[in-house]
Amino acid sequence: MSAKITFFPVANGDMTLISLNDNDDTNILIDVNIRAAADNPDDDTCDVAAELRKRLKTDSSGRPYVDVFVLSHPDKDHCTGLCNHFYLGKLEDYVDEPPEGEEKKIIMREIWSSPMVSRRASKNHTLTDDAKAFNSEARRRVKLYRENNGININDGDRILIIGEDEDQKSEGLEGILIKQGETFDTINGKRSTAAWMRVLGPFPLQDEETETTLRKNHSSVIIQYHIAADDSNPDACIFLTGGDAEVAIWKKLWENHKTTTDNLKYDLLLAPHHCSWHVLSSDSRSKCDDPKVDADAKNALSQANEGAFIVSSSKAIKDDETDPPCHAAKEEYLTITSNFECTGEYPNEKSHEPLEFLIAADGPQPPGKKKATPKVAAIAVAREPLSHG
Ligand SMILES: [Zn+2]
């Protein structure tokens, strides 16, 4: 098995699966957006739940599972379908025979959750039932961790807290807390040799004014995943993903990392907020005559390794005033790398399939495309006519 990163076509929303090349074939799912149309067999929207299930393993009781489910932030387009397709609650209560017409629910052996992100989102708008259900599942797991003093926590009960919570609420949770700026390599209770992660966001609690800004900028879990192709090629793909985090957050990250730019490096970037203009600029495109790109925010998102790819998880990107996805934002990303893909255009605008990148020793490989031929070969071809001349 090769390591892979799969972007499911979920219109303007996120649903990304990282499959590691280790003995456990570890799967990390970031966000879900399984809309009713995708579940309807009479609708030709890509059945992303079926596409996901195809890629998952089942345990000894035949139950499908992901090793980790990460919620970037609790907005609708990042957690829709959670209750319909995933198992929430104590594993002892799992029903092996699902009701007729339904499939077995997917177990989340571990979840990575950010109470700080959730607090900011719920101050900004009402959470959906799926988001509320995720929060109560996170609370159940934290409660169990506290009650058991972190001992004997099993599959289906594990949780990592991403980013410190407010007012010492993370106290006693040090064993499962990963603060902003920290790195870790524990996945579902085991040290991994196939991946390690750096947490770049969310920011911890700030002063009132900055808090308001972070809330408006869609505070999200931001993680730089370092993924191995195999034992001899660790860090073959650095994948940077940050939910819907917008301009103020990337600006602040640039301030923190302009002298440690490796922390922002990537071979594959999920364009934040479905290629929204507001990720790169504080100027409104409709209200401002000459909207300017914020240099710091763009710098934070420009730390691309050679041959890097940028993916927009969105509808097809049209050259009109739609936002997101925004055509002008795509143009900006194209100045960073010419390798740009959009889930709403793969394989074409009418019918959609998951966009799957294979992680090779020399980096991510998109489906059906070879990387640009190395320059040496180009010179050899160019010289050929001379020898006949
Ligand atoms: Zn979103």
Short mmCIF file of C-alpha atoms and ligand atoms in Angstrom, two decimals:
data_model
loop_
_atom_site.label_atom_id
_atom_site.label_comp_id
_atom_site.label_asym_id
_atom_site.label_seq_id
_atom_site.Cartn_x
_atom_site.Cartn_y
_atom_site.Cartn_z
CA MET A 1 0.00 0.00 0.00
CA SER A 2 1.16 3.51 -0.76
CA ALA A 3 0.41 6.53 1.35
CA LYS A 4 -2.38 8.59 -0.21
CA ILE A 5 -4.30 11.80 0.30
CA THR A 6 -7.84 11.79 -1.08
CA PHE A 7 -9.99 14.89 -1.53
CA PHE A 8 -13.67 13.96 -1.88
CA PRO A 9 -15.81 16.16 -4.15
CA VAL A 10 -18.20 17.84 -1.69
CA ALA A 11 -18.79 21.18 -3.48
CA ASN A 12 -17.85 24.08 -1.16
CA GLY A 13 -16.87 22.00 1.85
CA ASP A 14 -14.03 19.77 3.03
CA MET A 15 -13.61 16.01 3.33
CA THR A 16 -10.03 14.74 3.12
CA LEU A 17 -8.63 11.28 3.89
CA ILE A 18 -4.95 10.72 4.71
CA SER A 19 -4.02 7.03 4.34
CA LEU A 20 -0.62 6.19 5.78
CA ASN A 21 1.80 3.56 4.52
CA ASP A 22 2.26 1.73 7.85
CA ASN A 23 1.45 -1.76 9.18
CA ASP A 24 -1.98 -0.61 10.37
CA ASP A 25 -2.84 1.23 7.11
CA THR A 26 -3.75 4.12 9.40
CA ASN A 27 -6.50 6.45 8.15
CA ILE A 28 -6.97 10.05 9.28
CA LEU A 29 -10.19 11.71 8.09
CA ILE A 30 -10.33 15.50 8.21
CA ASP A 31 -13.90 16.90 8.14
CA VAL A 32 -16.97 15.46 6.41
CA ASN A 33 -19.58 16.99 4.17
CA ILE A 34 -21.93 14.18 3.18
CA ARG A 35 -24.96 16.02 1.84
CA ALA A 36 -28.42 14.48 1.37
CA ALA A 37 -27.95 14.57 -2.43
CA ALA A 38 -24.78 12.46 -2.10
CA ASP A 39 -26.75 9.89 -0.07
CA ASN A 40 -29.66 9.81 -2.56
CA PRO A 41 -29.22 6.95 -5.09
CA ASP A 42 -31.52 8.80 -7.55
CA ASP A 43 -29.25 11.83 -7.56
CA ASP A 44 -26.04 11.79 -9.59
CA THR A 45 -24.03 13.75 -7.00
CA CYS A 46 -20.90 11.68 -6.19
CA ASP A 47 -21.74 9.19 -3.41
CA VAL A 48 -18.87 10.32 -1.19
CA ALA A 49 -19.96 8.13 1.74
CA ALA A 50 -19.60 5.02 -0.47
CA GLU A 51 -16.27 6.33 -1.80
CA LEU A 52 -15.08 6.83 1.78
CA ARG A 53 -16.29 3.38 2.96
CA LYS A 54 -14.42 1.74 0.04
CA ARG A 55 -11.20 3.14 1.47
CA LEU A 56 -11.79 2.15 5.11
CA LYS A 57 -10.90 -1.01 6.99
CA THR A 58 -13.24 -3.02 9.21
CA ASP A 59 -12.42 -4.36 12.66
CA SER A 60 -12.73 -8.01 13.82
CA SER A 61 -16.49 -7.46 14.32
CA GLY A 62 -16.89 -6.19 10.75
CA ARG A 63 -17.36 -2.56 11.80
CA PRO A 64 -15.88 0.13 9.53
CA TYR A 65 -13.57 2.62 11.24
CA VAL A 66 -11.19 5.55 10.87
CA ASP A 67 -8.20 5.69 13.20
CA VAL A 68 -8.66 9.44 13.62
CA PHE A 69 -11.38 11.93 12.79
CA VAL A 70 -10.25 15.58 12.88
CA LEU A 71 -12.78 18.43 12.87
CA SER A 72 -11.15 21.62 11.54
CA HIS A 73 -14.07 23.76 12.80
CA PRO A 74 -17.75 23.05 13.41
CA ASP A 75 -19.27 24.77 10.35
CA LYS A 76 -21.97 22.94 8.39
CA ASP A 77 -19.82 22.24 5.31
CA HIS A 78 -17.22 20.49 7.51
CA CYS A 79 -19.41 18.18 9.61
CA THR A 80 -22.58 17.42 7.62
CA GLY A 81 -23.44 13.70 7.67
CA LEU A 82 -21.61 13.01 10.93
CA CYS A 83 -24.69 11.67 12.75
CA ASN A 84 -25.95 9.73 9.70
CA HIS A 85 -22.70 7.92 8.97
CA PHE A 86 -20.56 7.89 12.12
CA TYR A 87 -20.96 6.17 15.44
CA LEU A 88 -21.18 8.45 18.47
CA GLY A 89 -21.25 7.15 22.04
CA LYS A 90 -19.89 4.20 24.02
CA LEU A 91 -18.69 1.38 21.77
CA GLU A 92 -20.44 -1.21 24.03
CA ASP A 93 -23.74 0.14 22.70
CA TYR A 94 -22.82 -0.25 19.00
CA VAL A 95 -25.61 -2.03 17.13
CA ASP A 96 -24.07 -4.68 14.86
CA GLU A 97 -27.21 -5.08 12.75
CA PRO A 98 -28.16 -1.69 11.35
CA PRO A 99 -31.84 -0.98 10.55
CA GLU A 100 -32.90 -2.09 7.05
CA GLY A 101 -31.60 0.15 4.30
CA GLU A 102 -28.87 1.59 6.51
CA GLU A 103 -25.20 0.75 6.67
CA LYS A 104 -23.06 0.06 9.71
CA LYS A 105 -21.91 3.30 11.29
CA ILE A 106 -18.24 4.25 11.01
CA ILE A 107 -16.31 4.16 14.29
CA MET A 108 -13.93 7.04 15.10
CA ARG A 109 -11.25 5.32 17.18
CA GLU A 110 -9.77 8.71 18.13
CA ILE A 111 -10.98 12.27 17.56
CA TRP A 112 -8.91 15.45 17.38
CA SER A 113 -11.01 18.30 18.62
CA SER A 114 -10.48 21.97 19.44
CA PRO A 115 -12.73 23.38 22.19
CA MET A 116 -11.28 26.86 21.52
CA VAL A 117 -12.33 26.73 17.85
CA SER A 118 -15.75 25.45 18.84
CA ARG A 119 -16.23 28.25 21.41
CA ARG A 120 -15.38 30.89 18.79
CA ALA A 121 -17.76 29.32 16.24
CA SER A 122 -20.66 29.05 18.68
CA LYS A 123 -20.26 32.72 19.69
CA ASN A 124 -20.55 33.61 16.00
CA HIS A 125 -23.51 31.47 14.93
CA THR A 126 -25.79 28.61 15.99
CA LEU A 127 -24.17 25.22 15.58
CA THR A 128 -25.89 22.53 13.49
CA ASP A 129 -27.08 19.25 15.06
CA ASP A 130 -24.04 17.44 13.60
CA ALA A 131 -21.69 20.03 15.20
CA LYS A 132 -23.49 19.79 18.55
CA ALA A 133 -23.30 15.97 18.39
CA PHE A 134 -19.54 16.16 17.74
CA ASN A 135 -19.12 18.47 20.73
CA SER A 136 -21.02 16.17 23.07
CA GLU A 137 -18.98 13.20 21.83
CA ALA A 138 -15.78 15.17 22.56
CA ARG A 139 -17.09 16.05 26.05
CA ARG A 140 -17.95 12.37 26.72
CA ARG A 141 -14.39 11.34 25.82
CA VAL A 142 -12.77 14.10 27.90
CA LYS A 143 -14.95 13.16 30.91
CA LEU A 144 -13.92 9.51 30.59
CA TYR A 145 -10.25 10.52 30.33
CA ARG A 146 -10.55 12.54 33.55
CA GLU A 147 -12.46 9.78 35.39
CA ASN A 148 -9.89 7.12 34.41
CA ASN A 149 -6.87 9.41 34.93
CA GLY A 150 -5.94 8.70 31.33
CA ILE A 151 -5.50 4.98 31.94
CA ASN A 152 -7.14 2.22 29.85
CA ILE A 153 -8.66 4.50 27.25
CA ASN A 154 -9.69 2.30 24.33
CA ASP A 155 -10.56 2.61 20.63
CA GLY A 156 -13.68 4.72 20.28
CA ASP A 157 -12.95 6.66 23.47
CA ARG A 158 -9.65 8.38 22.58
CA ILE A 159 -9.37 12.13 22.07
CA LEU A 160 -6.63 14.70 21.51
CA ILE A 161 -7.30 18.36 22.29
CA ILE A 162 -5.81 20.61 19.61
CA GLY A 163 -4.93 24.02 21.05
CA GLU A 164 -5.32 25.22 24.62
CA ASP A 165 -8.82 25.97 25.86
CA GLU A 166 -9.69 29.22 27.69
CA ASP A 167 -9.45 29.82 31.46
CA GLN A 168 -7.37 26.81 32.51
CA LYS A 169 -10.10 24.50 31.18
CA SER A 170 -7.31 22.27 29.75
CA GLU A 171 -5.97 21.65 33.27
CA GLY A 172 -5.59 17.95 33.97
CA LEU A 173 -5.68 17.21 30.24
CA GLU A 174 -1.93 17.74 29.66
CA GLY A 175 -1.58 14.11 28.49
CA ILE A 176 -3.93 14.69 25.54
CA LEU A 177 -3.35 18.39 24.87
CA ILE A 178 -1.29 19.56 21.87
CA LYS A 179 -0.69 23.31 22.12
CA GLN A 180 -0.19 25.67 19.18
CA GLY A 181 3.41 25.36 17.94
CA GLU A 182 3.91 21.84 19.29
CA THR A 183 4.64 18.73 17.25
CA PHE A 184 3.42 15.19 17.92
CA ASP A 185 3.56 11.73 16.37
CA THR A 186 1.02 9.79 18.43
CA ILE A 187 -1.90 8.55 16.37
CA ASN A 188 -4.71 6.69 18.13
CA GLY A 189 -2.52 5.96 21.15
CA LYS A 190 0.52 4.67 19.20
CA ARG A 191 3.78 6.35 18.16
CA SER A 192 3.75 6.58 14.37
CA THR A 193 6.78 6.23 12.11
CA ALA A 194 4.70 7.09 9.04
CA ALA A 195 3.69 10.64 9.98
CA TRP A 196 4.23 13.48 12.41
CA MET A 197 2.26 16.64 12.83
CA ARG A 198 2.86 20.31 13.73
CA VAL A 199 -0.05 22.28 15.17
CA LEU A 200 -0.13 25.83 13.77
CA GLY A 201 -3.64 26.73 14.85
CA PRO A 202 -5.89 27.58 16.57
CA PHE A 203 -4.39 30.51 18.48
CA PRO A 204 -5.02 30.36 22.24
CA LEU A 205 -7.36 32.89 23.89
CA GLN A 206 -6.45 36.50 22.95
CA ASP A 207 -7.59 39.96 24.08
CA GLU A 208 -11.23 40.83 23.30
CA GLU A 209 -10.47 42.70 20.05
CA THR A 210 -8.24 39.93 18.62
CA GLU A 211 -10.81 37.33 19.71
CA THR A 212 -13.46 39.13 17.64
CA THR A 213 -11.10 39.11 14.64
CA LEU A 214 -10.25 35.42 15.04
CA ARG A 215 -13.96 34.55 15.26
CA LYS A 216 -14.73 36.51 12.09
CA ASN A 217 -11.78 34.84 10.33
CA HIS A 218 -13.13 31.30 10.87
CA SER A 219 -10.67 30.13 13.53
CA SER A 220 -9.77 26.55 12.55
CA VAL A 221 -7.44 23.70 13.42
CA ILE A 222 -4.34 24.21 11.23
CA ILE A 223 -1.97 21.26 10.94
CA GLN A 224 1.17 20.63 8.90
CA TYR A 225 1.24 16.83 8.33
CA HIS A 226 4.62 15.28 7.51
CA ILE A 227 3.85 12.06 5.67
CA ALA A 228 6.30 9.26 4.80
CA ALA A 229 6.21 7.48 1.43
CA ASP A 230 7.91 4.45 3.04
CA ASP A 231 10.57 3.64 5.67
CA SER A 232 13.38 5.26 3.68
CA ASN A 233 11.43 8.37 2.71
CA PRO A 234 9.99 10.17 5.74
CA ASP A 235 8.59 13.64 5.08
CA ALA A 236 7.94 12.70 1.41
CA CYS A 237 4.85 14.90 1.47
CA ILE A 238 4.19 17.85 3.73
CA PHE A 239 0.47 18.53 3.67
CA LEU A 240 -0.78 21.86 5.04
CA THR A 241 -4.46 22.13 5.86
CA GLY A 242 -6.27 24.82 7.82
CA GLY A 243 -10.04 24.57 7.41
CA ASP A 244 -11.58 27.95 6.61
CA ALA A 245 -8.95 30.12 8.38
CA GLU A 246 -8.92 33.56 6.75
CA VAL A 247 -6.55 36.48 6.19
CA ALA A 248 -6.03 37.71 9.80
CA ILE A 249 -5.02 34.22 10.91
CA TRP A 250 -2.48 33.66 8.09
CA LYS A 251 -1.14 37.16 8.67
CA LYS A 252 -0.60 36.36 12.34
CA LEU A 253 1.02 33.04 11.46
CA TRP A 254 3.45 34.85 9.14
CA GLU A 255 4.39 37.23 11.99
CA ASN A 256 5.16 34.18 14.15
CA HIS A 257 7.01 32.16 11.52
CA LYS A 258 8.73 34.58 9.13
CA THR A 259 12.09 33.47 10.50
CA THR A 260 11.04 29.81 10.83
CA THR A 261 9.44 29.37 7.41
CA ASP A 262 9.99 25.57 7.45
CA ASN A 263 7.03 25.48 9.80
CA LEU A 264 4.80 26.71 6.96
CA LYS A 265 6.35 24.60 4.16
CA TYR A 266 4.23 22.28 2.06
CA ASP A 267 4.21 19.94 -0.94
CA LEU A 268 0.43 19.94 -0.91
CA LEU A 269 -1.81 22.74 0.34
CA LEU A 270 -5.57 22.62 0.75
CA ALA A 271 -6.49 26.18 -0.27
CA PRO A 272 -8.18 27.51 2.89
CA HIS A 273 -11.91 28.30 2.85
CA HIS A 274 -12.59 26.74 -0.55
CA CYS A 275 -10.37 29.24 -2.38
CA SER A 276 -12.06 32.30 -0.85
CA TRP A 277 -10.69 35.77 -1.58
CA HIS A 278 -10.90 36.56 2.17
CA VAL A 279 -8.01 34.19 2.85
CA LEU A 280 -5.63 36.48 0.99
CA SER A 281 -7.11 39.93 1.48
CA SER A 282 -8.95 42.13 3.98
CA ASP A 283 -10.44 44.16 1.12
CA SER A 284 -13.93 43.31 -0.07
CA ARG A 285 -14.07 42.67 -3.84
CA SER A 286 -17.59 44.10 -4.07
CA LYS A 287 -17.01 47.23 -1.95
CA CYS A 288 -13.43 48.12 -2.91
CA ASP A 289 -12.30 49.44 -6.32
CA ASP A 290 -8.80 48.02 -6.07
CA PRO A 291 -8.78 45.15 -3.57
CA LYS A 292 -5.21 44.39 -2.44
CA VAL A 293 -3.68 41.06 -1.50
CA ASP A 294 -2.27 41.05 2.03
CA ALA A 295 1.47 40.40 1.56
CA ASP A 296 1.89 38.69 4.96
CA ALA A 297 -1.05 36.33 4.54
CA LYS A 298 0.13 35.43 1.05
CA ASN A 299 3.69 34.87 2.33
CA ALA A 300 2.35 32.45 4.94
CA LEU A 301 0.68 30.46 2.15
CA SER A 302 3.59 30.75 -0.29
CA GLN A 303 6.09 28.45 1.44
CA ALA A 304 5.72 25.84 -1.29
CA ASN A 305 8.42 23.29 -2.00
CA GLU A 306 9.38 22.85 -5.66
CA GLY A 307 6.63 21.07 -7.60
CA ALA A 308 4.05 21.65 -4.84
CA PHE A 309 0.31 21.27 -5.49
CA ILE A 310 -2.55 23.43 -4.30
CA VAL A 311 -6.05 21.92 -4.15
CA SER A 312 -9.30 23.83 -3.90
CA SER A 313 -12.08 21.77 -2.29
CA SER A 314 -14.91 23.67 -3.90
CA LYS A 315 -17.31 23.99 -6.79
CA ALA A 316 -15.75 24.62 -10.20
CA ILE A 317 -13.92 27.98 -10.27
CA LYS A 318 -15.54 30.36 -12.78
CA ASP A 319 -14.17 33.66 -14.02
CA ASP A 320 -17.02 35.65 -12.44
CA GLU A 321 -17.80 37.35 -9.12
CA THR A 322 -18.51 34.12 -7.18
CA ASP A 323 -16.67 33.81 -3.84
CA PRO A 324 -15.89 31.17 -2.71
CA PRO A 325 -14.43 29.80 -4.86
CA CYS A 326 -12.88 33.03 -6.14
CA HIS A 327 -11.17 33.19 -9.53
CA ALA A 328 -8.86 36.03 -8.43
CA ALA A 329 -7.74 33.94 -5.42
CA LYS A 330 -6.93 31.05 -7.78
CA GLU A 331 -4.85 33.47 -9.91
CA GLU A 332 -2.88 34.37 -6.77
CA TYR A 333 -2.26 30.69 -5.95
CA LEU A 334 -1.07 30.18 -9.54
CA THR A 335 1.75 32.65 -8.87
CA ILE A 336 2.93 30.28 -6.10
CA THR A 337 2.76 27.06 -8.16
CA SER A 338 1.34 26.13 -11.55
CA ASN A 339 0.04 22.84 -10.08
CA PHE A 340 -3.52 23.75 -9.10
CA GLU A 341 -6.44 21.31 -8.86
CA CYS A 342 -10.10 21.79 -7.98
CA THR A 343 -12.37 18.97 -6.71
CA GLY A 344 -15.35 20.52 -8.55
CA GLU A 345 -13.48 20.18 -11.86
CA TYR A 346 -12.17 16.63 -11.43
CA PRO A 347 -12.28 14.76 -13.73
CA ASN A 348 -14.57 17.39 -15.29
CA GLU A 349 -17.14 19.98 -14.22
CA LYS A 350 -20.13 17.69 -14.85
CA SER A 351 -19.17 14.46 -13.09
CA HIS A 352 -16.99 14.26 -10.02
CA GLU A 353 -14.69 11.62 -8.58
CA PRO A 354 -12.40 11.70 -5.54
CA LEU A 355 -9.11 13.43 -6.32
CA GLU A 356 -6.44 11.06 -5.05
CA PHE A 357 -2.76 11.91 -4.63
CA LEU A 358 -0.31 9.05 -4.25
CA ILE A 359 2.65 9.86 -2.01
CA ALA A 360 5.81 8.78 -3.85
CA ALA A 361 9.39 9.16 -2.59
CA ASP A 362 9.66 12.47 -4.47
CA GLY A 363 6.33 13.88 -3.32
CA PRO A 364 2.61 13.86 -4.10
CA GLN A 365 1.53 12.55 -7.51
CA PRO A 366 -1.93 13.52 -8.79
CA PRO A 367 -4.04 10.96 -10.67
CA GLY A 368 -3.25 10.56 -14.36
CA LYS A 369 -0.59 13.24 -14.40
CA LYS A 370 3.15 12.95 -14.44
CA LYS A 371 5.34 15.66 -12.97
CA ALA A 372 7.06 17.99 -15.44
CA THR A 373 9.95 16.29 -17.26
CA PRO A 374 13.29 17.23 -15.72
CA LYS A 375 15.17 19.97 -17.55
CA VAL A 376 18.03 17.69 -18.68
CA ALA A 377 15.68 15.70 -20.90
CA ALA A 378 14.32 18.88 -22.48
CA ILE A 379 17.83 19.97 -23.44
CA ALA A 380 18.58 16.55 -25.00
CA VAL A 381 15.47 16.84 -27.22
CA ALA A 382 16.27 20.41 -28.20
CA ARG A 383 19.77 19.40 -29.28
CA GLU A 384 18.60 16.56 -31.49
CA PRO A 385 17.79 18.58 -34.65
CA LEU A 386 21.30 20.09 -34.49
CA SER A 387 22.89 16.66 -34.98
CA HIS A 388 20.90 16.27 -38.22
CA GLY A 389 21.77 19.77 -39.33
ZN ZN B 1 -15.98 25.73 4.79
#
